[in-house]
PDB file of C-alpha atoms in Angstrom:
ATOM      1  CA  MET D   1      -0.631 -11.611 -16.514  1.00  0.00           C
ATOM      2  CA  LYS D   2      -1.811 -11.306 -12.902  1.00  0.00           C
ATOM      3  CA  ILE D   3      -5.547 -10.666 -12.575  1.00  0.00           C
ATOM      4  CA  THR D   4      -6.086  -7.953  -9.953  1.00  0.00           C
ATOM      5  CA  ARG D   5      -9.176  -6.141  -8.726  1.00  0.00           C
ATOM      6  CA  GLU D   6      -7.983  -2.965 -10.466  1.00  0.00           C
ATOM      7  CA  LEU D   7      -7.667  -4.856 -13.757  1.00  0.00           C
ATOM      8  CA  LEU D   8     -11.182  -6.312 -13.403  1.00  0.00           C
ATOM      9  CA  ILE D   9     -12.663  -2.888 -12.732  1.00  0.00           C
ATOM     10  CA  LYS D  10     -10.714  -1.529 -15.698  1.00  0.00           C
ATOM     11  CA  TYR D  11     -12.172  -4.370 -17.815  1.00  0.00           C
ATOM     12  CA  SER D  12     -15.698  -3.545 -16.687  1.00  0.00           C
ATOM     13  CA  ARG D  13     -15.175   0.048 -17.851  1.00  0.00           C
ATOM     14  CA  GLY D  14     -13.920  -1.016 -21.286  1.00  0.00           C
ATOM     15  CA  GLU D  15     -10.470   0.479 -20.666  1.00  0.00           C
ATOM     16  CA  CYS D  16      -8.326  -2.661 -21.114  1.00  0.00           C
ATOM     17  CA  THR D  17      -5.788  -3.238 -23.874  1.00  0.00           C
ATOM     18  CA  LYS D  18      -6.225  -6.154 -26.282  1.00  0.00           C
ATOM     19  CA  ASN D  19      -3.678  -8.237 -24.345  1.00  0.00           C
ATOM     20  CA  GLU D  20      -5.428  -7.490 -21.048  1.00  0.00           C
ATOM     21  CA  ILE D  21      -8.807  -8.451 -22.522  1.00  0.00           C
ATOM     22  CA  VAL D  22      -7.408 -11.767 -23.759  1.00  0.00           C
ATOM     23  CA  SER D  23      -5.874 -12.544 -20.354  1.00  0.00           C
ATOM     24  CA  ILE D  24      -9.056 -11.670 -18.439  1.00  0.00           C
ATOM     25  CA  GLU D  25     -11.334 -13.662 -20.738  1.00  0.00           C
ATOM     26  CA  GLU D  26      -9.021 -16.683 -20.508  1.00  0.00           C
ATOM     27  CA  TRP D  27      -9.108 -16.323 -16.718  1.00  0.00           C
ATOM     28  CA  LEU D  28     -12.906 -16.049 -16.759  1.00  0.00           C
ATOM     29  CA  SER D  29     -13.226 -19.213 -18.837  1.00  0.00           C
ATOM     30  CA  SER D  30     -10.989 -21.170 -16.468  1.00  0.00           C
ATOM     31  CA  ASN D  31     -12.865 -19.999 -13.342  1.00  0.00           C
ATOM     32  CA  GLU D  32     -16.489 -19.741 -14.445  1.00  0.00           C
ATOM     33  CA  ASP D  33     -17.628 -22.905 -12.661  1.00  0.00           C
ATOM     34  CA  ASP D  34     -16.158 -21.954  -9.294  1.00  0.00           C
ATOM     35  CA  VAL D  35     -18.417 -18.999  -8.446  1.00  0.00           C
ATOM     36  CA  MET D  36     -21.764 -18.778  -6.645  1.00  0.00           C
ATOM     37  CA  LEU D  37     -22.574 -15.091  -6.421  1.00  0.00           C
ATOM     38  CA  SER D  38     -25.896 -15.739  -4.687  1.00  0.00           C
ATOM     39  CA  ASP D  39     -24.032 -16.801  -1.548  1.00  0.00           C
ATOM     40  CA  ILE D  40     -22.221 -13.480  -1.246  1.00  0.00           C
ATOM     41  CA  GLU D  41     -23.576 -10.350   0.408  1.00  0.00           C
ATOM     42  CA  PHE D  42     -22.005  -6.973  -0.216  1.00  0.00           C
ATOM     43  CA  GLY D  43     -22.230  -3.497   1.310  1.00  0.00           C
ATOM     44  CA  ASP D  44     -23.663  -0.453  -0.420  1.00  0.00           C
ATOM     45  CA  SER D  45     -20.380   0.534  -2.039  1.00  0.00           C
ATOM     46  CA  ILE D  46     -20.103  -2.877  -3.706  1.00  0.00           C
ATOM     47  CA  ARG D  47     -23.674  -2.599  -4.989  1.00  0.00           C
ATOM     48  CA  ASN D  48     -22.709   0.667  -6.611  1.00  0.00           C
ATOM     49  CA  VAL D  49     -19.743  -1.016  -8.267  1.00  0.00           C
ATOM     50  CA  ARG D  50     -22.107  -3.767  -9.422  1.00  0.00           C
ATOM     51  CA  HIS D  51     -24.488  -1.267 -11.026  1.00  0.00           C
ATOM     52  CA  LYS D  52     -21.625   0.435 -12.830  1.00  0.00           C
ATOM     53  CA  LEU D  53     -20.365  -2.918 -14.047  1.00  0.00           C
ATOM     54  CA  LEU D  54     -23.746  -4.029 -15.367  1.00  0.00           C
ATOM     55  CA  GLY D  55     -24.108  -0.729 -17.165  1.00  0.00           C
ATOM     56  CA  SER D  56     -20.765  -1.276 -18.911  1.00  0.00           C
ATOM     57  CA  LEU D  57     -21.504  -4.731 -20.326  1.00  0.00           C
ATOM     58  CA  PRO D  58     -23.623  -4.311 -23.507  1.00  0.00           C
ATOM     59  CA  GLU D  59     -24.423  -8.010 -23.685  1.00  0.00           C
ATOM     60  CA  LEU D  60     -26.320  -7.709 -20.414  1.00  0.00           C
ATOM     61  CA  GLN D  61     -28.345  -4.733 -21.595  1.00  0.00           C
ATOM     62  CA  ALA D  62     -29.618  -5.887 -24.969  1.00  0.00           C
ATOM     63  CA  GLU D  63     -29.459  -9.611 -25.753  1.00  0.00           C
ATOM     64  CA  PRO D  64     -29.777 -10.525 -29.461  1.00  0.00           C
ATOM     65  CA  LYS D  65     -32.938 -12.389 -30.309  1.00  0.00           C
ATOM     66  CA  VAL D  66     -31.258 -15.682 -31.210  1.00  0.00           C
ATOM     67  CA  ILE D  67     -28.166 -16.758 -29.292  1.00  0.00           C
ATOM     68  CA  PRO D  68     -27.115 -20.349 -28.619  1.00  0.00           C
ATOM     69  CA  LEU D  69     -27.742 -21.392 -25.037  1.00  0.00           C
ATOM     70  CA  TYR D  70     -24.117 -22.223 -24.310  1.00  0.00           C
ATOM     71  CA  LYS D  71     -23.029 -18.699 -25.354  1.00  0.00           C
ATOM     72  CA  ARG D  72     -25.601 -17.096 -23.059  1.00  0.00           C
ATOM     73  CA  VAL D  73     -24.429 -19.275 -20.182  1.00  0.00           C
ATOM     74  CA  MET D  74     -20.818 -18.323 -20.888  1.00  0.00           C
ATOM     75  CA  ARG D  75     -21.666 -14.610 -20.934  1.00  0.00           C
ATOM     76  CA  TYR D  76     -23.608 -14.643 -17.698  1.00  0.00           C
ATOM     77  CA  ALA D  77     -20.970 -16.822 -16.056  1.00  0.00           C
ATOM     78  CA  ALA D  78     -18.315 -14.334 -17.098  1.00  0.00           C
ATOM     79  CA  ALA D  79     -20.339 -11.404 -15.744  1.00  0.00           C
ATOM     80  CA  VAL D  80     -20.987 -13.238 -12.470  1.00  0.00           C
ATOM     81  CA  THR D  81     -17.292 -14.032 -12.149  1.00  0.00           C
ATOM     82  CA  ILE D  82     -16.345 -10.386 -12.643  1.00  0.00           C
ATOM     83  CA  LEU D  83     -18.913  -9.272 -10.082  1.00  0.00           C
ATOM     84  CA  PHE D  84     -17.686 -11.838  -7.603  1.00  0.00           C
ATOM     85  CA  ALA D  85     -14.043 -10.938  -8.162  1.00  0.00           C
ATOM     86  CA  ILE D  86     -14.633  -7.214  -7.730  1.00  0.00           C
ATOM     87  CA  GLY D  87     -16.773  -7.836  -4.674  1.00  0.00           C
ATOM     88  CA  PHE D  88     -14.336 -10.316  -3.164  1.00  0.00           C
ATOM     89  CA  PHE D  89     -11.242  -8.169  -3.597  1.00  0.00           C
ATOM     90  CA  ALA D  90     -12.828  -4.848  -2.701  1.00  0.00           C
ATOM     91  CA  TYR D  91     -14.975  -6.059   0.166  1.00  0.00           C
ATOM     92  CA  ASN D  92     -12.462  -8.321   1.880  1.00  0.00           C
ATOM     93  CA  TYR D  93      -9.612  -5.913   1.277  1.00  0.00           C
ATOM     94  CA  PHE D  94     -11.297  -2.983   2.966  1.00  0.00           C
ATOM     95  CA  VAL D  95     -14.082  -4.164   5.250  1.00  0.00           C
ATOM     96  CA  ASP D  96     -11.508  -5.804   7.501  1.00  0.00           C
ATOM     97  CA  SER D  97      -9.636  -2.513   7.569  1.00  0.00           C
ATOM     98  CA  ILE D  98     -12.367   0.068   8.149  1.00  0.00           C
ATOM     99  CA  GLN D  99     -15.457   0.677  10.187  1.00  0.00           C
ATOM    100  CA  GLN D 100     -18.831  -0.168   8.635  1.00  0.00           C
ATOM    101  CA  GLY D 101     -19.909   3.470   8.751  1.00  0.00           C
ATOM    102  CA  ASP D 102     -17.039   4.490   6.484  1.00  0.00           C
ATOM    103  CA  LEU D 103     -17.774   2.027   3.666  1.00  0.00           C
ATOM    104  CA  ALA D 104     -19.287   4.772   1.518  1.00  0.00           C
ATOM    105  CA  TYR D 105     -15.892   6.463   1.283  1.00  0.00           C
ATOM    106  CA  PHE D 106     -14.638   3.626  -0.946  1.00  0.00           C
ATOM    107  CA  GLU D 107     -16.746   4.474  -3.963  1.00  0.00           C
ATOM    108  CA  ASP D 108     -14.730   7.224  -5.649  1.00  0.00           C
ATOM    109  CA  TYR D 109     -11.212   6.416  -4.488  1.00  0.00           C
ATOM    110  CA  SER D 110      -8.133   6.053  -6.672  1.00  0.00           C
ATOM    111  CA  SER D 111      -5.287   3.661  -5.922  1.00  0.00           C
ATOM    112  CA  ILE D 112      -1.711   4.978  -6.076  1.00  0.00           C
ATOM    113  CA  HIS D 113       1.263   2.592  -5.964  1.00  0.00           C
ATOM    114  CA  THR D 114       5.027   2.743  -5.689  1.00  0.00           C
ATOM    115  CA  GLN D 115       7.277  -0.023  -6.921  1.00  0.00           C
ATOM    116  CA  ARG D 116      10.522  -1.432  -5.557  1.00  0.00           C
ATOM    117  CA  GLY D 117      13.145   1.310  -5.751  1.00  0.00           C
ATOM    118  CA  GLN D 118      10.524   4.079  -6.133  1.00  0.00           C
ATOM    119  CA  LYS D 119       9.280   6.876  -3.883  1.00  0.00           C
ATOM    120  CA  ARG D 120       6.416   9.252  -4.596  1.00  0.00           C
ATOM    121  CA  THR D 121       4.821  12.385  -3.159  1.00  0.00           C
ATOM    122  CA  VAL D 122       1.037  12.796  -3.351  1.00  0.00           C
ATOM    123  CA  LYS D 123      -0.682  16.138  -2.746  1.00  0.00           C
ATOM    124  CA  LEU D 124      -4.277  15.815  -1.539  1.00  0.00           C
ATOM    125  CA  SER D 125      -7.175  18.170  -2.210  1.00  0.00           C
ATOM    126  CA  ASP D 126      -7.147  19.534   1.365  1.00  0.00           C
ATOM    127  CA  GLY D 127      -3.470  20.507   1.164  1.00  0.00           C
ATOM    128  CA  SER D 128      -2.195  17.427   2.992  1.00  0.00           C
ATOM    129  CA  THR D 129       0.847  15.589   1.628  1.00  0.00           C
ATOM    130  CA  ILE D 130       1.649  11.888   1.580  1.00  0.00           C
ATOM    131  CA  ARG D 131       5.261  10.815   0.975  1.00  0.00           C
ATOM    132  CA  MET D 132       5.169   7.181  -0.084  1.00  0.00           C
ATOM    133  CA  ASN D 133       8.129   4.858   0.449  1.00  0.00           C
ATOM    134  CA  TYR D 134       8.874   1.967  -1.914  1.00  0.00           C
ATOM    135  CA  GLU D 135       6.336  -0.860  -2.425  1.00  0.00           C
ATOM    136  CA  THR D 136       3.458   1.089  -0.903  1.00  0.00           C
ATOM    137  CA  GLU D 137      -0.181   1.656  -1.835  1.00  0.00           C
ATOM    138  CA  VAL D 138      -2.556   4.425  -0.782  1.00  0.00           C
ATOM    139  CA  LYS D 139      -6.181   4.945  -1.707  1.00  0.00           C
ATOM    140  CA  VAL D 140      -7.303   8.560  -1.837  1.00  0.00           C
ATOM    141  CA  PRO D 141     -10.270  10.530  -3.241  1.00  0.00           C
ATOM    142  CA  GLU D 142     -10.026  13.284  -5.808  1.00  0.00           C
ATOM    143  CA  GLN D 143     -11.910  15.506  -3.358  1.00  0.00           C
ATOM    144  CA  PHE D 144     -12.696  14.975   0.321  1.00  0.00           C
ATOM    145  CA  GLU D 145     -16.414  15.149   1.020  1.00  0.00           C
ATOM    146  CA  GLY D 146     -18.480  14.945   4.189  1.00  0.00           C
ATOM    147  CA  ASP D 147     -17.269  15.398   7.745  1.00  0.00           C
ATOM    148  CA  LYS D 148     -14.196  13.135   7.516  1.00  0.00           C
ATOM    149  CA  ARG D 149     -11.015  12.937   5.457  1.00  0.00           C
ATOM    150  CA  VAL D 150     -10.382   9.212   5.042  1.00  0.00           C
ATOM    151  CA  VAL D 151      -7.465   7.474   3.278  1.00  0.00           C
ATOM    152  CA  TYR D 152      -6.172   3.887   3.213  1.00  0.00           C
ATOM    153  CA  LEU D 153      -2.592   2.676   3.482  1.00  0.00           C
ATOM    154  CA  ILE D 154      -0.679  -0.501   2.820  1.00  0.00           C
ATOM    155  CA  GLY D 155       3.072  -0.157   3.248  1.00  0.00           C
ATOM    156  CA  HIS D 156       5.116   2.788   4.502  1.00  0.00           C
ATOM    157  CA  ALA D 157       4.270   6.480   4.187  1.00  0.00           C
ATOM    158  CA  HIS D 158       4.761   9.806   5.933  1.00  0.00           C
ATOM    159  CA  PHE D 159       1.761  12.112   6.311  1.00  0.00           C
ATOM    160  CA  ASP D 160       1.796  15.911   6.619  1.00  0.00           C
ATOM    161  CA  VAL D 161      -1.845  16.643   7.401  1.00  0.00           C
ATOM    162  CA  ALA D 162      -3.354  20.071   6.788  1.00  0.00           C
ATOM    163  CA  LYS D 163      -5.215  21.322   9.840  1.00  0.00           C
ATOM    164  CA  ASP D 164      -8.999  21.210   9.698  1.00  0.00           C
ATOM    165  CA  THR D 165     -10.753  21.294  13.070  1.00  0.00           C
ATOM    166  CA  GLU D 166     -14.102  20.471  11.467  1.00  0.00           C
ATOM    167  CA  ARG D 167     -12.984  17.339   9.592  1.00  0.00           C
ATOM    168  CA  PRO D 168     -10.654  14.826  11.215  1.00  0.00           C
ATOM    169  CA  PHE D 169      -8.122  13.092   8.983  1.00  0.00           C
ATOM    170  CA  ILE D 170      -8.281   9.291   9.328  1.00  0.00           C
ATOM    171  CA  ILE D 171      -5.832   6.694   8.010  1.00  0.00           C
ATOM    172  CA  TYR D 172      -6.892   3.059   8.004  1.00  0.00           C
ATOM    173  CA  THR D 173      -4.495   0.152   7.655  1.00  0.00           C
ATOM    174  CA  GLU D 174      -5.329  -3.525   7.867  1.00  0.00           C
ATOM    175  CA  ASP D 175      -5.154  -3.440  11.682  1.00  0.00           C
ATOM    176  CA  THR D 176      -5.122   0.180  12.805  1.00  0.00           C
ATOM    177  CA  LYS D 177      -6.886   3.521  12.733  1.00  0.00           C
ATOM    178  CA  THR D 178      -5.020   6.814  13.069  1.00  0.00           C
ATOM    179  CA  GLU D 179      -6.988  10.026  13.589  1.00  0.00           C
ATOM    180  CA  VAL D 180      -5.649  13.599  13.583  1.00  0.00           C
ATOM    181  CA  LEU D 181      -6.785  17.161  12.943  1.00  0.00           C
ATOM    182  CA  GLY D 182      -3.458  18.458  11.626  1.00  0.00           C
ATOM    183  CA  THR D 183       0.017  17.025  12.279  1.00  0.00           C
ATOM    184  CA  SER D 184       2.788  14.916  10.732  1.00  0.00           C
ATOM    185  CA  PHE D 185       3.716  11.303  11.344  1.00  0.00           C
ATOM    186  CA  ASP D 186       5.058   8.116   9.827  1.00  0.00           C
ATOM    187  CA  ILE D 187       3.070   4.855   9.463  1.00  0.00           C
ATOM    188  CA  ASN D 188       4.663   1.553   8.505  1.00  0.00           C
ATOM    189  CA  THR D 189       2.726  -1.693   7.969  1.00  0.00           C
ATOM    190  CA  LYS D 190       5.692  -3.595   6.497  1.00  0.00           C
ATOM    191  CA  ILE D 191       6.911  -4.921   9.843  1.00  0.00           C
ATOM    192  CA  ALA D 192       5.836  -8.560  10.043  1.00  0.00           C
ATOM    193  CA  GLY D 193       2.622  -8.784  12.061  1.00  0.00           C
ATOM    194  CA  GLU D 194       2.937  -5.221  13.339  1.00  0.00           C
ATOM    195  CA  THR D 195       1.986  -1.638  12.480  1.00  0.00           C
ATOM    196  CA  GLU D 196       4.281   1.189  13.577  1.00  0.00           C
ATOM    197  CA  ILE D 197       3.613   4.910  13.916  1.00  0.00           C
ATOM    198  CA  ILE D 198       6.177   7.649  14.693  1.00  0.00           C
ATOM    199  CA  VAL D 199       5.054  11.223  15.349  1.00  0.00           C
ATOM    200  CA  THR D 200       7.136  14.123  14.029  1.00  0.00           C
ATOM    201  CA  SER D 201       4.795  16.977  14.987  1.00  0.00           C
ATOM    202  CA  GLY D 202       1.509  17.604  16.813  1.00  0.00           C
ATOM    203  CA  LYS D 203      -0.679  14.934  18.436  1.00  0.00           C
ATOM    204  CA  VAL D 204      -2.059  11.698  17.023  1.00  0.00           C
ATOM    205  CA  ALA D 205      -4.747   9.265  18.223  1.00  0.00           C
ATOM    206  CA  PHE D 206      -3.661   5.722  17.351  1.00  0.00           C
ATOM    207  CA  SER D 207      -5.831   2.663  17.910  1.00  0.00           C
ATOM    208  CA  GLU D 208      -6.727  -0.824  16.848  1.00  0.00           C
ATOM    209  CA  LYS D 209      -9.112  -0.431  13.910  1.00  0.00           C
ATOM    210  CA  ASP D 210     -12.150  -1.928  15.656  1.00  0.00           C
ATOM    211  CA  GLY D 211     -11.272  -1.238  19.271  1.00  0.00           C
ATOM    212  CA  SER D 212     -11.668   2.370  20.362  1.00  0.00           C
ATOM    213  CA  ASP D 213     -10.814   1.401  23.942  1.00  0.00           C
ATOM    214  CA  ASN D 214      -7.409   0.184  22.774  1.00  0.00           C
ATOM    215  CA  GLN D 215      -6.169   3.676  21.923  1.00  0.00           C
ATOM    216  CA  VAL D 216      -3.171   5.869  22.746  1.00  0.00           C
ATOM    217  CA  THR D 217      -2.406   9.539  22.180  1.00  0.00           C
ATOM    218  CA  LEU D 218       1.060  10.257  20.788  1.00  0.00           C
ATOM    219  CA  GLU D 219       3.161  13.423  20.693  1.00  0.00           C
ATOM    220  CA  VAL D 220       6.446  14.378  19.025  1.00  0.00           C
ATOM    221  CA  ASN D 221       9.125  11.626  19.180  1.00  0.00           C
ATOM    222  CA  ASP D 222       6.596   9.062  20.387  1.00  0.00           C
ATOM    223  CA  ARG D 223       6.580   5.673  18.691  1.00  0.00           C
ATOM    224  CA  ALA D 224       3.765   3.142  19.015  1.00  0.00           C
ATOM    225  CA  VAL D 225       3.582  -0.397  17.673  1.00  0.00           C
ATOM    226  CA  LEU D 226       0.457  -2.525  17.451  1.00  0.00           C
ATOM    227  CA  ASN D 227       1.645  -6.144  17.535  1.00  0.00           C
ATOM    228  CA  ALA D 228       0.046  -9.368  16.352  1.00  0.00           C
ATOM    229  CA  ASP D 229      -1.656  -9.780  19.753  1.00  0.00           C
ATOM    230  CA  LYS D 230      -3.353  -6.370  19.294  1.00  0.00           C
ATOM    231  CA  GLN D 231      -1.283  -4.853  22.092  1.00  0.00           C
ATOM    232  CA  ILE D 232       0.146  -1.341  21.730  1.00  0.00           C
ATOM    233  CA  ALA D 233       3.712  -0.704  22.929  1.00  0.00           C
ATOM    234  CA  LEU D 234       5.028   2.850  23.408  1.00  0.00           C
ATOM    235  CA  ASN D 235       8.537   4.313  23.534  1.00  0.00           C
ATOM    236  CA  LYS D 236      10.481   7.505  22.842  1.00  0.00           C
ATOM    237  CA  VAL D 237      12.610   7.717  19.697  1.00  0.00           C
ATOM    238  CA  ASP D 238      14.544  10.160  17.510  1.00  0.00           C
ATOM    239  CA  ALA D 239      11.716  10.752  15.029  1.00  0.00           C
ATOM    240  CA  ALA D 240      13.805  12.907  12.678  1.00  0.00           C
ATOM    241  CA  ARG D 241      16.343  10.110  12.201  1.00  0.00           C
ATOM    242  CA  LEU D 242      13.801   7.347  11.787  1.00  0.00           C
ATOM    243  CA  THR D 243      11.773   9.295   9.217  1.00  0.00           C
ATOM    244  CA  ALA D 244      14.747  10.647   7.257  1.00  0.00           C
ATOM    245  CA  TRP D 245      13.799   8.405   4.331  1.00  0.00           C
ATOM    246  CA  LYS D 246      11.005  10.838   3.373  1.00  0.00           C
ATOM    247  CA  ASP D 247      13.671  13.438   2.518  1.00  0.00           C
ATOM    248  CA  ASN D 248      15.647  10.797   0.620  1.00  0.00           C
ATOM    249  CA  ARG D 249      18.280  10.588   3.353  1.00  0.00           C
ATOM    250  CA  LEU D 250      19.865   7.293   4.356  1.00  0.00           C
ATOM    251  CA  VAL D 251      20.685   7.210   8.062  1.00  0.00           C
ATOM    252  CA  PHE D 252      22.279   4.177   9.721  1.00  0.00           C
ATOM    253  CA  ASP D 253      22.983   4.255  13.444  1.00  0.00           C
ATOM    254  CA  LYS D 254      24.993   1.216  14.544  1.00  0.00           C
ATOM    255  CA  GLN D 255      23.164  -1.060  12.120  1.00  0.00           C
ATOM    256  CA  THR D 256      24.869  -4.197  10.842  1.00  0.00           C
ATOM    257  CA  LEU D 257      25.699  -4.738   7.198  1.00  0.00           C
ATOM    258  CA  SER D 258      22.945  -7.343   7.121  1.00  0.00           C
ATOM    259  CA  GLU D 259      20.419  -4.736   8.309  1.00  0.00           C
ATOM    260  CA  VAL D 260      21.841  -2.134   5.914  1.00  0.00           C
ATOM    261  CA  ILE D 261      21.438  -4.475   2.939  1.00  0.00           C
ATOM    262  CA  ALA D 262      17.811  -5.141   3.894  1.00  0.00           C
ATOM    263  CA  ILE D 263      17.193  -1.392   3.492  1.00  0.00           C
ATOM    264  CA  LEU D 264      19.329  -0.802   0.395  1.00  0.00           C
ATOM    265  CA  GLU D 265      17.896  -3.577  -1.780  1.00  0.00           C
ATOM    266  CA  PRO D 266      14.306  -2.275  -1.987  1.00  0.00           C
ATOM    267  CA  TRP D 267      15.493   1.359  -1.782  1.00  0.00           C
ATOM    268  CA  TYR D 268      17.500   1.002  -5.015  1.00  0.00           C
ATOM    269  CA  ALA D 269      15.753  -2.068  -6.468  1.00  0.00           C
ATOM    270  CA  ALA D 270      19.174  -3.691  -6.103  1.00  0.00           C
ATOM    271  CA  GLU D 271      20.504  -7.195  -5.598  1.00  0.00           C
ATOM    272  CA  ILE D 272      23.355  -7.368  -3.064  1.00  0.00           C
ATOM    273  CA  LYS D 273      25.383 -10.491  -2.316  1.00  0.00           C
ATOM    274  CA  VAL D 274      28.041 -10.897   0.377  1.00  0.00           C
ATOM    275  CA  GLU D 275      30.730 -13.490  -0.203  1.00  0.00           C
ATOM    276  CA  ARG D 276      32.225 -13.325   3.300  1.00  0.00           C
ATOM    277  CA  SER D 277      29.668 -13.960   6.045  1.00  0.00           C
ATOM    278  CA  GLU D 278      31.806 -12.290   8.736  1.00  0.00           C
ATOM    279  CA  LEU D 279      31.167  -8.934   7.049  1.00  0.00           C
ATOM    280  CA  LEU D 280      27.446  -9.131   7.821  1.00  0.00           C
ATOM    281  CA  THR D 281      27.971  -8.285  11.498  1.00  0.00           C
ATOM    282  CA  ILE D 282      29.946  -5.056  10.939  1.00  0.00           C
ATOM    283  CA  ASP D 283      28.192  -2.005  12.439  1.00  0.00           C
ATOM    284  CA  PHE D 284      27.760   1.217  10.465  1.00  0.00           C
ATOM    285  CA  LYS D 285      26.976   4.762  11.564  1.00  0.00           C
ATOM    286  CA  ILE D 286      26.483   6.980   8.552  1.00  0.00           C
ATOM    287  CA  SER D 287      24.182   9.662   7.130  1.00  0.00           C
ATOM    288  CA  LEU D 288      23.921  10.385   3.392  1.00  0.00           C
ATOM    289  CA  GLU D 289      21.624  12.817   1.595  1.00  0.00           C
ATOM    290  CA  ASN D 290      20.142  11.802  -1.751  1.00  0.00           C
ATOM    291  CA  PRO D 291      22.969   9.323  -2.425  1.00  0.00           C
ATOM    292  CA  SER D 292      23.470   7.125  -5.470  1.00  0.00           C
ATOM    293  CA  LEU D 293      23.985   3.408  -4.922  1.00  0.00           C
ATOM    294  CA  GLN D 294      27.618   3.807  -5.963  1.00  0.00           C
ATOM    295  CA  LEU D 295      28.195   6.547  -3.372  1.00  0.00           C
ATOM    296  CA  VAL D 296      26.610   4.405  -0.647  1.00  0.00           C
ATOM    297  CA  MET D 297      28.809   1.443  -1.544  1.00  0.00           C
ATOM    298  CA  GLU D 298      31.929   3.615  -1.582  1.00  0.00           C
ATOM    299  CA  GLU D 299      31.168   4.888   1.927  1.00  0.00           C
ATOM    300  CA  LEU D 300      30.299   1.454   3.269  1.00  0.00           C
ATOM    301  CA  SER D 301      33.345  -0.222   1.737  1.00  0.00           C
ATOM    302  CA  PHE D 302      35.642   2.426   3.229  1.00  0.00           C
ATOM    303  CA  LEU D 303      34.145   2.098   6.711  1.00  0.00           C
ATOM    304  CA  GLY D 304      33.795  -1.695   6.566  1.00  0.00           C
ATOM    305  CA  LYS D 305      37.173  -2.257   4.906  1.00  0.00           C
ATOM    306  CA  PHE D 306      35.800  -4.505   2.177  1.00  0.00           C
ATOM    307  CA  LYS D 307      35.732  -4.474  -1.624  1.00  0.00           C
ATOM    308  CA  TYR D 308      32.772  -4.604  -3.963  1.00  0.00           C
ATOM    309  CA  THR D 309      31.760  -4.707  -7.592  1.00  0.00           C
ATOM    310  CA  LEU D 310      28.773  -2.823  -8.981  1.00  0.00           C
ATOM    311  CA  ASP D 311      27.159  -3.750 -12.293  1.00  0.00           C
ATOM    312  CA  GLU D 312      24.009  -1.693 -12.830  1.00  0.00           C
ATOM    313  CA  ASN D 313      21.996  -2.608  -9.699  1.00  0.00           C
ATOM    314  CA  LYS D 314      23.841  -5.822  -8.871  1.00  0.00           C
ATOM    315  CA  VAL D 315      26.414  -5.601  -6.074  1.00  0.00           C
ATOM    316  CA  ILE D 316      28.884  -8.242  -4.912  1.00  0.00           C
ATOM    317  CA  ILE D 317      30.688  -7.575  -1.622  1.00  0.00           C
ATOM    318  CA  TYR D 318      33.877  -9.486  -0.887  1.00  0.00           C
TER     319      TYR D 318
END
């Protein structure tokens, strides 16, 4: 079982299953000698997590009168390891992605995930909507408080932001900050070393997360990409076509079979193999609404003049 920050926090709250508890305690035992919590400094939000954690571990609140020394060492080592793990994951995961002044927003956020082959729509308390593509994570609060509406994104999502002139809506990714009052746009962090934004309505301020001078204002059909060198490139695009995924539409415009497969596999959680390499360079121009994998393969095979077999989510093209 993979030990994640969410699982550690769940453990600290006493919400784990028996199997999860066994896995975490085995992990703690194997890592207890590798941690020096005294060398780590955390922000206020991490301190709050620490207080909650300490309050959830009974052995740290009331120690029995007679306990062997080695057991006490093991218990404190385990607690220190949990604190370090929560601090390490939470702090490093977000501090690099947000401004110091927004750290307090982390405290009461929930994490929402989509898996391979899954999409999800999330309605926020202010009326805004997030449409999440596959293999994406967002962190959102149950209620927005204060003078900002802040969310966090890893992956690919489309935002329809409810207008609120008093409280800007801010999306942080690992490298970027997007700020709006009310508009709709697409953000994708899955491109290697880059973050892309495409605007479908209104205006958007897009910038490097810690560089307000490196900022651009985008309007409808504008696309901006922050590359690995922290440079922002702009161009005009057909936003409706490029964001059709949010309405569960597959749109290919002169894309090769190789490029099509790269989209279909995570879209359907499928495995697609091509037995003839010359097929990979065939171009396709097609638009399908809410299609099944079988329908997509029928259309592609007709246009590309090839055959295929489909067994559950495994496709062989020949």
